[in-house]
Amino acid sequence: MKLKKLLLGTALTAGTVFAIGTTSANADEMYTIQTNDTLGKISKEFVGDKSLVDPIVEANDIKDKNLIYVGEELTIPTDGNSEQAPVQQEAPAPEVQEQPEQQVEEQPEVSEEPVVEEQPVQEEAEEPETVDAEEQAASEDAEELAAEAEVSNDGSTKAQFLAAGGTEEMWNTIVMPESGGRPDAVSPNGYQGLGQTKESWGTGSVEEQTKGMINYANDRYGSVEQAVSFRSANNWW
C-alpha cells in the first residue's frame, strides 16, 4: 500500500507538472475517506448515485470494496462530470401560530336572595269605647254641678234619697257624678234631676226621683247593683 501511495503521488506530481504546460487529460478528483464513509456514499456525494463504486475500486486498486480506511485518499474518476448531490436543506418547520387564548367570560355572580326582614307585628290599637255624646255631656255637666253644689252637712237630700229606698252605692256612683246631689239640676242637653233623665221621674220630690231611678235601674239593668256596676265602668247609665 505504501508503494501504491508513492506511485500515486508520483503520478499526481507528474500530472500536476503536466497540467502546467498542457491541458489535463482527465479531471479526476481526490477524496479523503471520513468516518462512516462507504464507497456507495462517496459515489453519491460526487454523482448522486452509486455508479462510481466500481470505477473508484479500479482507479484505486481496492481489493475489497467493502473495506476502506479512514484518512486514505481516493482518486475519484469523475472525468470532470462530478455533481455532488446538493445538500438537502431541511425545510423549516412551519411556524405554529399560537391560538389566541379565548377569554372566558366571567359569569355574573348570582346575587343571593335578599333577606326579607320580618316586619314588626303591629298591635291593633284598642278602639276607644264609644260614649254617647249627650250622655257624656250630661256626665260632665253633673261633675260641674257637683263642684258648685253646696250640700248641707245634715245631708237632707241624701237622707231623703236613702229614706226613699236609695243606697249608698247609688248615691256615690250615680247621683253625685250625674247631678252633684241636686234634685233640681238641669244640664244644657235637657237632662234633669238627681239621676239626669228626660223621663218624668227626673222632676218632682226627692222621693219621687229616687223611686224613679230605682225602677229605671231594675228595668234596664236588672238590678240596682248592675246599674251601679255599669255606671262605674262606663261613666254613664
PDB file of C-alpha atoms in Angstrom:
ATOM      1  CA  MET A   1       0.000   0.000   0.000  1.00  0.00           C
ATOM      2  CA  LYS A   2       2.924   2.388   0.708  1.00  0.00           C
ATOM      3  CA  LEU A   3       4.253   1.624  -2.746  1.00  0.00           C
ATOM      4  CA  LYS A   4       0.842   2.335  -4.164  1.00  0.00           C
ATOM      5  CA  LYS A   5       0.701   5.704  -2.414  1.00  0.00           C
ATOM      6  CA  LEU A   6       4.212   6.529  -3.615  1.00  0.00           C
ATOM      7  CA  LEU A   7       3.380   5.689  -7.183  1.00  0.00           C
ATOM      8  CA  LEU A   8       0.130   7.551  -6.926  1.00  0.00           C
ATOM      9  CA  GLY A   9       1.895  10.571  -5.508  1.00  0.00           C
ATOM     10  CA  THR A  10       4.461  10.436  -8.314  1.00  0.00           C
ATOM     11  CA  ALA A  11       1.693  10.182 -10.841  1.00  0.00           C
ATOM     12  CA  LEU A  12      -0.135  13.120  -9.302  1.00  0.00           C
ATOM     13  CA  THR A  13       3.034  15.164  -9.286  1.00  0.00           C
ATOM     14  CA  ALA A  14       3.633  14.365 -12.877  1.00  0.00           C
ATOM     15  CA  GLY A  15       0.078  15.137 -13.670  1.00  0.00           C
ATOM     16  CA  THR A  16       0.365  18.410 -11.906  1.00  0.00           C
ATOM     17  CA  VAL A  17       3.516  19.332 -13.786  1.00  0.00           C
ATOM     18  CA  PHE A  18       1.929  18.251 -16.999  1.00  0.00           C
ATOM     19  CA  ALA A  19      -1.115  20.389 -16.246  1.00  0.00           C
ATOM     20  CA  ILE A  20       1.107  23.455 -16.062  1.00  0.00           C
ATOM     21  CA  GLY A  21       2.162  23.123 -19.611  1.00  0.00           C
ATOM     22  CA  THR A  22      -0.837  21.327 -21.120  1.00  0.00           C
ATOM     23  CA  THR A  23      -4.481  20.632 -20.529  1.00  0.00           C
ATOM     24  CA  SER A  24      -5.157  17.692 -18.159  1.00  0.00           C
ATOM     25  CA  ALA A  25      -6.270  14.529 -19.894  1.00  0.00           C
ATOM     26  CA  ASN A  26      -8.822  13.939 -17.163  1.00  0.00           C
ATOM     27  CA  ALA A  27     -10.314  15.775 -14.291  1.00  0.00           C
ATOM     28  CA  ASP A  28     -10.200  13.151 -11.580  1.00  0.00           C
ATOM     29  CA  GLU A  29     -10.716  14.408  -8.027  1.00  0.00           C
ATOM     30  CA  MET A  30      -9.201  13.393  -4.749  1.00  0.00           C
ATOM     31  CA  TYR A  31     -11.177  12.482  -1.655  1.00  0.00           C
ATOM     32  CA  THR A  32     -10.066  11.655   1.871  1.00  0.00           C
ATOM     33  CA  ILE A  33     -12.079   8.904   3.480  1.00  0.00           C
ATOM     34  CA  GLN A  34     -14.045  10.074   6.555  1.00  0.00           C
ATOM     35  CA  THR A  35     -15.519   8.135   9.432  1.00  0.00           C
ATOM     36  CA  ASN A  36     -18.612   6.129   8.481  1.00  0.00           C
ATOM     37  CA  ASP A  37     -17.864   6.537   4.738  1.00  0.00           C
ATOM     38  CA  THR A  38     -18.679   3.811   2.242  1.00  0.00           C
ATOM     39  CA  LEU A  39     -17.878   3.714  -1.463  1.00  0.00           C
ATOM     40  CA  GLY A  40     -21.548   3.972  -2.210  1.00  0.00           C
ATOM     41  CA  LYS A  41     -21.860   7.046  -0.021  1.00  0.00           C
ATOM     42  CA  ILE A  42     -18.795   8.635  -1.612  1.00  0.00           C
ATOM     43  CA  SER A  43     -20.169   7.940  -5.071  1.00  0.00           C
ATOM     44  CA  LYS A  44     -23.454   9.639  -4.184  1.00  0.00           C
ATOM     45  CA  GLU A  45     -21.598  12.687  -2.980  1.00  0.00           C
ATOM     46  CA  PHE A  46     -19.980  13.155  -6.412  1.00  0.00           C
ATOM     47  CA  VAL A  47     -22.588  11.953  -8.946  1.00  0.00           C
ATOM     48  CA  GLY A  48     -25.726  11.491  -6.901  1.00  0.00           C
ATOM     49  CA  ASP A  49     -25.855   7.704  -7.203  1.00  0.00           C
ATOM     50  CA  LYS A  50     -23.668   4.578  -6.781  1.00  0.00           C
ATOM     51  CA  SER A  51     -22.425   4.442 -10.391  1.00  0.00           C
ATOM     52  CA  LEU A  52     -18.851   5.390  -9.352  1.00  0.00           C
ATOM     53  CA  VAL A  53     -18.335   2.481  -6.960  1.00  0.00           C
ATOM     54  CA  ASP A  54     -16.630   0.172  -9.490  1.00  0.00           C
ATOM     55  CA  PRO A  55     -14.611   2.955 -11.161  1.00  0.00           C
ATOM     56  CA  ILE A  56     -13.313   4.033  -7.724  1.00  0.00           C
ATOM     57  CA  VAL A  57     -12.336   0.407  -6.964  1.00  0.00           C
ATOM     58  CA  GLU A  58     -10.396   0.140 -10.272  1.00  0.00           C
ATOM     59  CA  ALA A  59      -8.801   3.582 -10.004  1.00  0.00           C
ATOM     60  CA  ASN A  60      -7.513   2.900  -6.510  1.00  0.00           C
ATOM     61  CA  ASP A  61      -6.794  -0.852  -6.878  1.00  0.00           C
ATOM     62  CA  ILE A  62      -9.052  -1.668  -3.944  1.00  0.00           C
ATOM     63  CA  LYS A  63      -9.090  -5.411  -3.232  1.00  0.00           C
ATOM     64  CA  ASP A  64     -12.258  -5.409  -1.176  1.00  0.00           C
ATOM     65  CA  LYS A  65     -14.732  -2.622  -1.918  1.00  0.00           C
ATOM     66  CA  ASN A  66     -16.309  -3.213   1.470  1.00  0.00           C
ATOM     67  CA  LEU A  67     -13.049  -2.499   3.276  1.00  0.00           C
ATOM     68  CA  ILE A  68     -11.662   1.062   3.192  1.00  0.00           C
ATOM     69  CA  TYR A  69      -9.658   3.051   5.763  1.00  0.00           C
ATOM     70  CA  VAL A  70     -10.275   6.411   7.371  1.00  0.00           C
ATOM     71  CA  GLY A  71      -7.742   9.007   6.222  1.00  0.00           C
ATOM     72  CA  GLU A  72      -6.884   7.187   2.988  1.00  0.00           C
ATOM     73  CA  GLU A  73      -7.041   9.345  -0.137  1.00  0.00           C
ATOM     74  CA  LEU A  74      -9.035   8.042  -3.070  1.00  0.00           C
ATOM     75  CA  THR A  75      -8.947   9.026  -6.697  1.00  0.00           C
ATOM     76  CA  ILE A  76     -12.448   9.758  -7.896  1.00  0.00           C
ATOM     77  CA  PRO A  77     -12.655   9.218 -11.686  1.00  0.00           C
ATOM     78  CA  THR A  78     -15.379  11.704 -12.491  1.00  0.00           C
ATOM     79  CA  ASP A  79     -13.913  12.900 -15.820  1.00  0.00           C
ATOM     80  CA  GLY A  80     -14.901  16.380 -14.795  1.00  0.00           C
ATOM     81  CA  ASN A  81     -18.563  15.444 -14.588  1.00  0.00           C
ATOM     82  CA  SER A  82     -18.851  15.165 -10.845  1.00  0.00           C
ATOM     83  CA  GLU A  83     -22.038  16.503  -9.498  1.00  0.00           C
ATOM     84  CA  GLN A  84     -22.070  16.454  -5.806  1.00  0.00           C
ATOM     85  CA  ALA A  85     -25.538  15.814  -4.670  1.00  0.00           C
ATOM     86  CA  PRO A  86     -26.931  19.005  -3.328  1.00  0.00           C
ATOM     87  CA  VAL A  87     -27.274  19.053   0.374  1.00  0.00           C
ATOM     88  CA  GLN A  88     -30.925  18.922   1.098  1.00  0.00           C
ATOM     89  CA  GLN A  89     -31.740  21.608   3.481  1.00  0.00           C
ATOM     90  CA  GLU A  90     -34.288  20.681   5.933  1.00  0.00           C
ATOM     91  CA  ALA A  91     -37.430  22.552   5.253  1.00  0.00           C
ATOM     92  CA  PRO A  92     -38.088  24.885   8.094  1.00  0.00           C
ATOM     93  CA  ALA A  93     -40.826  23.663  10.268  1.00  0.00           C
ATOM     94  CA  PRO A  94     -43.912  25.731   9.716  1.00  0.00           C
ATOM     95  CA  GLU A  95     -44.409  28.170  12.449  1.00  0.00           C
ATOM     96  CA  VAL A  96     -47.302  27.181  14.578  1.00  0.00           C
ATOM     97  CA  GLN A  97     -49.228  30.250  15.334  1.00  0.00           C
ATOM     98  CA  GLU A  98     -50.385  30.250  18.827  1.00  0.00           C
ATOM     99  CA  GLN A  99     -54.099  30.406  19.035  1.00  0.00           C
ATOM    100  CA  PRO A 100     -55.220  33.428  20.947  1.00  0.00           C
ATOM    101  CA  GLU A 101     -56.386  32.465  24.333  1.00  0.00           C
ATOM    102  CA  GLN A 102     -60.072  32.517  24.493  1.00  0.00           C
ATOM    103  CA  GLN A 103     -61.096  34.683  27.299  1.00  0.00           C
ATOM    104  CA  VAL A 104     -63.720  33.037  29.336  1.00  0.00           C
ATOM    105  CA  GLU A 105     -66.388  35.488  30.123  1.00  0.00           C
ATOM    106  CA  GLU A 106     -66.890  35.654  33.789  1.00  0.00           C
ATOM    107  CA  GLN A 107     -70.366  34.666  34.702  1.00  0.00           C
ATOM    108  CA  PRO A 108     -72.126  37.336  36.670  1.00  0.00           C
ATOM    109  CA  GLU A 109     -72.360  36.453  40.277  1.00  0.00           C
ATOM    110  CA  VAL A 110     -75.779  35.320  41.232  1.00  0.00           C
ATOM    111  CA  SER A 111     -76.853  37.566  43.893  1.00  0.00           C
ATOM    112  CA  GLU A 112     -78.235  35.915  46.904  1.00  0.00           C
ATOM    113  CA  GLU A 113     -81.858  36.361  47.551  1.00  0.00           C
ATOM    114  CA  PRO A 114     -82.352  39.413  49.706  1.00  0.00           C
ATOM    115  CA  VAL A 115     -83.150  38.628  53.261  1.00  0.00           C
ATOM    116  CA  VAL A 116     -86.644  39.757  53.940  1.00  0.00           C
ATOM    117  CA  GLU A 117     -86.716  41.356  57.294  1.00  0.00           C
ATOM    118  CA  GLU A 118     -89.705  40.440  59.273  1.00  0.00           C
ATOM    119  CA  GLN A 119     -91.943  43.375  59.767  1.00  0.00           C
ATOM    120  CA  PRO A 120     -92.789  44.051  63.345  1.00  0.00           C
ATOM    121  CA  VAL A 121     -96.240  42.960  64.229  1.00  0.00           C
ATOM    122  CA  GLN A 122     -98.368  45.983  64.565  1.00  0.00           C
ATOM    123  CA  GLU A 123    -100.527  45.740  67.565  1.00  0.00           C
ATOM    124  CA  GLU A 124    -104.047  46.685  66.864  1.00  0.00           C
ATOM    125  CA  ALA A 125    -104.945  49.796  68.666  1.00  0.00           C
ATOM    126  CA  GLU A 126    -107.763  49.289  71.019  1.00  0.00           C
ATOM    127  CA  GLU A 127    -110.819  51.039  69.799  1.00  0.00           C
ATOM    128  CA  PRO A 128    -111.889  53.697  72.203  1.00  0.00           C
ATOM    129  CA  GLU A 129    -115.114  52.996  73.878  1.00  0.00           C
ATOM    130  CA  THR A 130    -117.930  54.775  72.212  1.00  0.00           C
ATOM    131  CA  VAL A 131    -119.681  57.075  74.586  1.00  0.00           C
ATOM    132  CA  ASP A 132    -122.932  58.688  73.682  1.00  0.00           C
ATOM    133  CA  ALA A 133    -122.213  62.363  73.157  1.00  0.00           C
ATOM    134  CA  GLU A 134    -125.325  63.512  75.015  1.00  0.00           C
ATOM    135  CA  GLU A 135    -124.664  61.204  77.948  1.00  0.00           C
ATOM    136  CA  GLN A 136    -121.005  62.273  78.084  1.00  0.00           C
ATOM    137  CA  ALA A 137    -122.061  65.904  78.098  1.00  0.00           C
ATOM    138  CA  ALA A 138    -124.581  65.186  80.844  1.00  0.00           C
ATOM    139  CA  SER A 139    -121.886  63.496  82.925  1.00  0.00           C
ATOM    140  CA  GLU A 140    -119.544  66.447  82.518  1.00  0.00           C
ATOM    141  CA  ASP A 141    -122.304  68.876  83.414  1.00  0.00           C
ATOM    142  CA  ALA A 142    -123.110  66.841  86.506  1.00  0.00           C
ATOM    143  CA  GLU A 143    -119.494  66.951  87.612  1.00  0.00           C
ATOM    144  CA  GLU A 144    -119.506  70.726  87.239  1.00  0.00           C
ATOM    145  CA  LEU A 145    -122.713  70.941  89.215  1.00  0.00           C
ATOM    146  CA  ALA A 146    -121.242  68.731  91.912  1.00  0.00           C
ATOM    147  CA  ALA A 147    -118.328  71.119  92.260  1.00  0.00           C
ATOM    148  CA  GLU A 148    -120.652  74.075  92.594  1.00  0.00           C
ATOM    149  CA  ALA A 149    -123.335  72.454  94.736  1.00  0.00           C
ATOM    150  CA  GLU A 150    -123.302  73.128  98.433  1.00  0.00           C
ATOM    151  CA  VAL A 151    -124.679  70.116 100.171  1.00  0.00           C
ATOM    152  CA  SER A 152    -125.654  70.807 103.767  1.00  0.00           C
ATOM    153  CA  ASN A 153    -123.836  68.901 106.461  1.00  0.00           C
ATOM    154  CA  ASP A 154    -127.065  67.328 107.674  1.00  0.00           C
ATOM    155  CA  GLY A 155    -127.455  65.648 104.244  1.00  0.00           C
ATOM    156  CA  SER A 156    -131.152  66.376 103.933  1.00  0.00           C
ATOM    157  CA  THR A 157    -131.277  65.451 100.180  1.00  0.00           C
ATOM    158  CA  LYS A 158    -129.184  62.362 100.682  1.00  0.00           C
ATOM    159  CA  ALA A 159    -131.236  61.454 103.757  1.00  0.00           C
ATOM    160  CA  GLN A 160    -134.444  61.712 101.764  1.00  0.00           C
ATOM    161  CA  PHE A 161    -132.824  59.650  98.951  1.00  0.00           C
ATOM    162  CA  LEU A 162    -131.817  56.890 101.355  1.00  0.00           C
ATOM    163  CA  ALA A 163    -135.196  57.010 103.114  1.00  0.00           C
ATOM    164  CA  ALA A 164    -136.957  56.527  99.742  1.00  0.00           C
ATOM    165  CA  GLY A 165    -135.040  53.275  99.101  1.00  0.00           C
ATOM    166  CA  GLY A 166    -131.841  54.571  97.552  1.00  0.00           C
ATOM    167  CA  THR A 167    -128.472  53.078  98.520  1.00  0.00           C
ATOM    168  CA  GLU A 168    -125.089  54.475  99.355  1.00  0.00           C
ATOM    169  CA  GLU A 169    -123.667  52.934  96.135  1.00  0.00           C
ATOM    170  CA  MET A 170    -126.351  54.657  94.012  1.00  0.00           C
ATOM    171  CA  TRP A 171    -125.733  57.964  95.742  1.00  0.00           C
ATOM    172  CA  ASN A 172    -121.937  57.852  95.388  1.00  0.00           C
ATOM    173  CA  THR A 173    -121.732  56.191  91.958  1.00  0.00           C
ATOM    174  CA  ILE A 174    -124.765  57.633  90.120  1.00  0.00           C
ATOM    175  CA  VAL A 175    -126.343  60.627  91.886  1.00  0.00           C
ATOM    176  CA  MET A 176    -123.204  62.569  92.767  1.00  0.00           C
ATOM    177  CA  PRO A 177    -121.442  62.162  89.378  1.00  0.00           C
ATOM    178  CA  GLU A 178    -124.656  62.863  87.436  1.00  0.00           C
ATOM    179  CA  SER A 179    -126.202  65.802  89.342  1.00  0.00           C
ATOM    180  CA  GLY A 180    -123.976  66.599  92.275  1.00  0.00           C
ATOM    181  CA  GLY A 181    -126.816  65.634  94.634  1.00  0.00           C
ATOM    182  CA  ARG A 182    -129.111  68.419  93.406  1.00  0.00           C
ATOM    183  CA  PRO A 183    -132.694  67.341  92.648  1.00  0.00           C
ATOM    184  CA  ASP A 184    -133.288  70.496  90.571  1.00  0.00           C
ATOM    185  CA  ALA A 185    -130.160  70.110  88.381  1.00  0.00           C
ATOM    186  CA  VAL A 186    -130.732  70.604  84.641  1.00  0.00           C
ATOM    187  CA  SER A 187    -127.955  70.008  82.047  1.00  0.00           C
ATOM    188  CA  PRO A 188    -127.607  72.039  78.831  1.00  0.00           C
ATOM    189  CA  ASN A 189    -128.860  68.978  76.982  1.00  0.00           C
ATOM    190  CA  GLY A 190    -132.117  68.910  78.930  1.00  0.00           C
ATOM    191  CA  TYR A 191    -131.361  66.108  81.391  1.00  0.00           C
ATOM    192  CA  GLN A 192    -132.970  66.729  84.827  1.00  0.00           C
ATOM    193  CA  GLY A 193    -132.964  65.675  88.480  1.00  0.00           C
ATOM    194  CA  LEU A 194    -130.771  63.526  90.655  1.00  0.00           C
ATOM    195  CA  GLY A 195    -130.316  60.816  88.011  1.00  0.00           C
ATOM    196  CA  GLN A 196    -130.217  63.193  84.993  1.00  0.00           C
ATOM    197  CA  THR A 197    -133.004  61.881  82.779  1.00  0.00           C
ATOM    198  CA  LYS A 198    -135.560  63.248  80.343  1.00  0.00           C
ATOM    199  CA  GLU A 199    -138.270  60.968  81.693  1.00  0.00           C
ATOM    200  CA  SER A 200    -140.975  62.203  84.098  1.00  0.00           C
ATOM    201  CA  TRP A 201    -139.196  60.854  87.178  1.00  0.00           C
ATOM    202  CA  GLY A 202    -136.484  63.450  86.623  1.00  0.00           C
ATOM    203  CA  THR A 203    -138.698  66.078  88.263  1.00  0.00           C
ATOM    204  CA  GLY A 204    -140.667  66.189  91.484  1.00  0.00           C
ATOM    205  CA  SER A 205    -139.685  65.466  95.023  1.00  0.00           C
ATOM    206  CA  VAL A 206    -136.537  63.649  96.110  1.00  0.00           C
ATOM    207  CA  GLU A 207    -138.628  60.624  96.979  1.00  0.00           C
ATOM    208  CA  GLU A 208    -140.276  60.542  93.536  1.00  0.00           C
ATOM    209  CA  GLN A 209    -136.935  60.903  91.746  1.00  0.00           C
ATOM    210  CA  THR A 210    -135.372  58.198  93.940  1.00  0.00           C
ATOM    211  CA  LYS A 211    -138.140  55.678  93.193  1.00  0.00           C
ATOM    212  CA  GLY A 212    -137.946  56.588  89.516  1.00  0.00           C
ATOM    213  CA  MET A 213    -134.193  55.873  89.494  1.00  0.00           C
ATOM    214  CA  ILE A 214    -134.710  52.506  91.222  1.00  0.00           C
ATOM    215  CA  ASN A 215    -137.380  51.464  88.725  1.00  0.00           C
ATOM    216  CA  TYR A 216    -135.170  52.541  85.795  1.00  0.00           C
ATOM    217  CA  ALA A 217    -132.226  50.559  87.174  1.00  0.00           C
ATOM    218  CA  ASN A 218    -134.295  47.397  87.573  1.00  0.00           C
ATOM    219  CA  ASP A 219    -135.985  47.715  84.177  1.00  0.00           C
ATOM    220  CA  ARG A 220    -132.840  48.461  82.141  1.00  0.00           C
ATOM    221  CA  TYR A 221    -130.049  46.673  84.026  1.00  0.00           C
ATOM    222  CA  GLY A 222    -131.940  44.044  86.005  1.00  0.00           C
ATOM    223  CA  SER A 223    -130.939  45.381  89.406  1.00  0.00           C
ATOM    224  CA  VAL A 224    -129.610  48.419  91.203  1.00  0.00           C
ATOM    225  CA  GLU A 225    -126.264  46.656  91.653  1.00  0.00           C
ATOM    226  CA  GLN A 226    -125.959  46.022  87.895  1.00  0.00           C
ATOM    227  CA  ALA A 227    -126.820  49.658  87.212  1.00  0.00           C
ATOM    228  CA  VAL A 228    -124.134  50.801  89.656  1.00  0.00           C
ATOM    229  CA  SER A 229    -121.542  48.497  88.035  1.00  0.00           C
ATOM    230  CA  PHE A 230    -122.386  49.771  84.538  1.00  0.00           C
ATOM    231  CA  ARG A 231    -122.185  53.433  85.594  1.00  0.00           C
ATOM    232  CA  SER A 232    -118.873  52.792  87.316  1.00  0.00           C
ATOM    233  CA  ALA A 233    -117.392  51.144  84.238  1.00  0.00           C
ATOM    234  CA  ASN A 234    -118.778  53.485  81.561  1.00  0.00           C
ATOM    235  CA  ASN A 235    -119.321  56.818  83.292  1.00  0.00           C
ATOM    236  CA  TRP A 236    -122.925  56.932  82.085  1.00  0.00           C
ATOM    237  CA  TRP A 237    -126.064  54.917  82.646  1.00  0.00           C
TER     238      TRP A 237
END
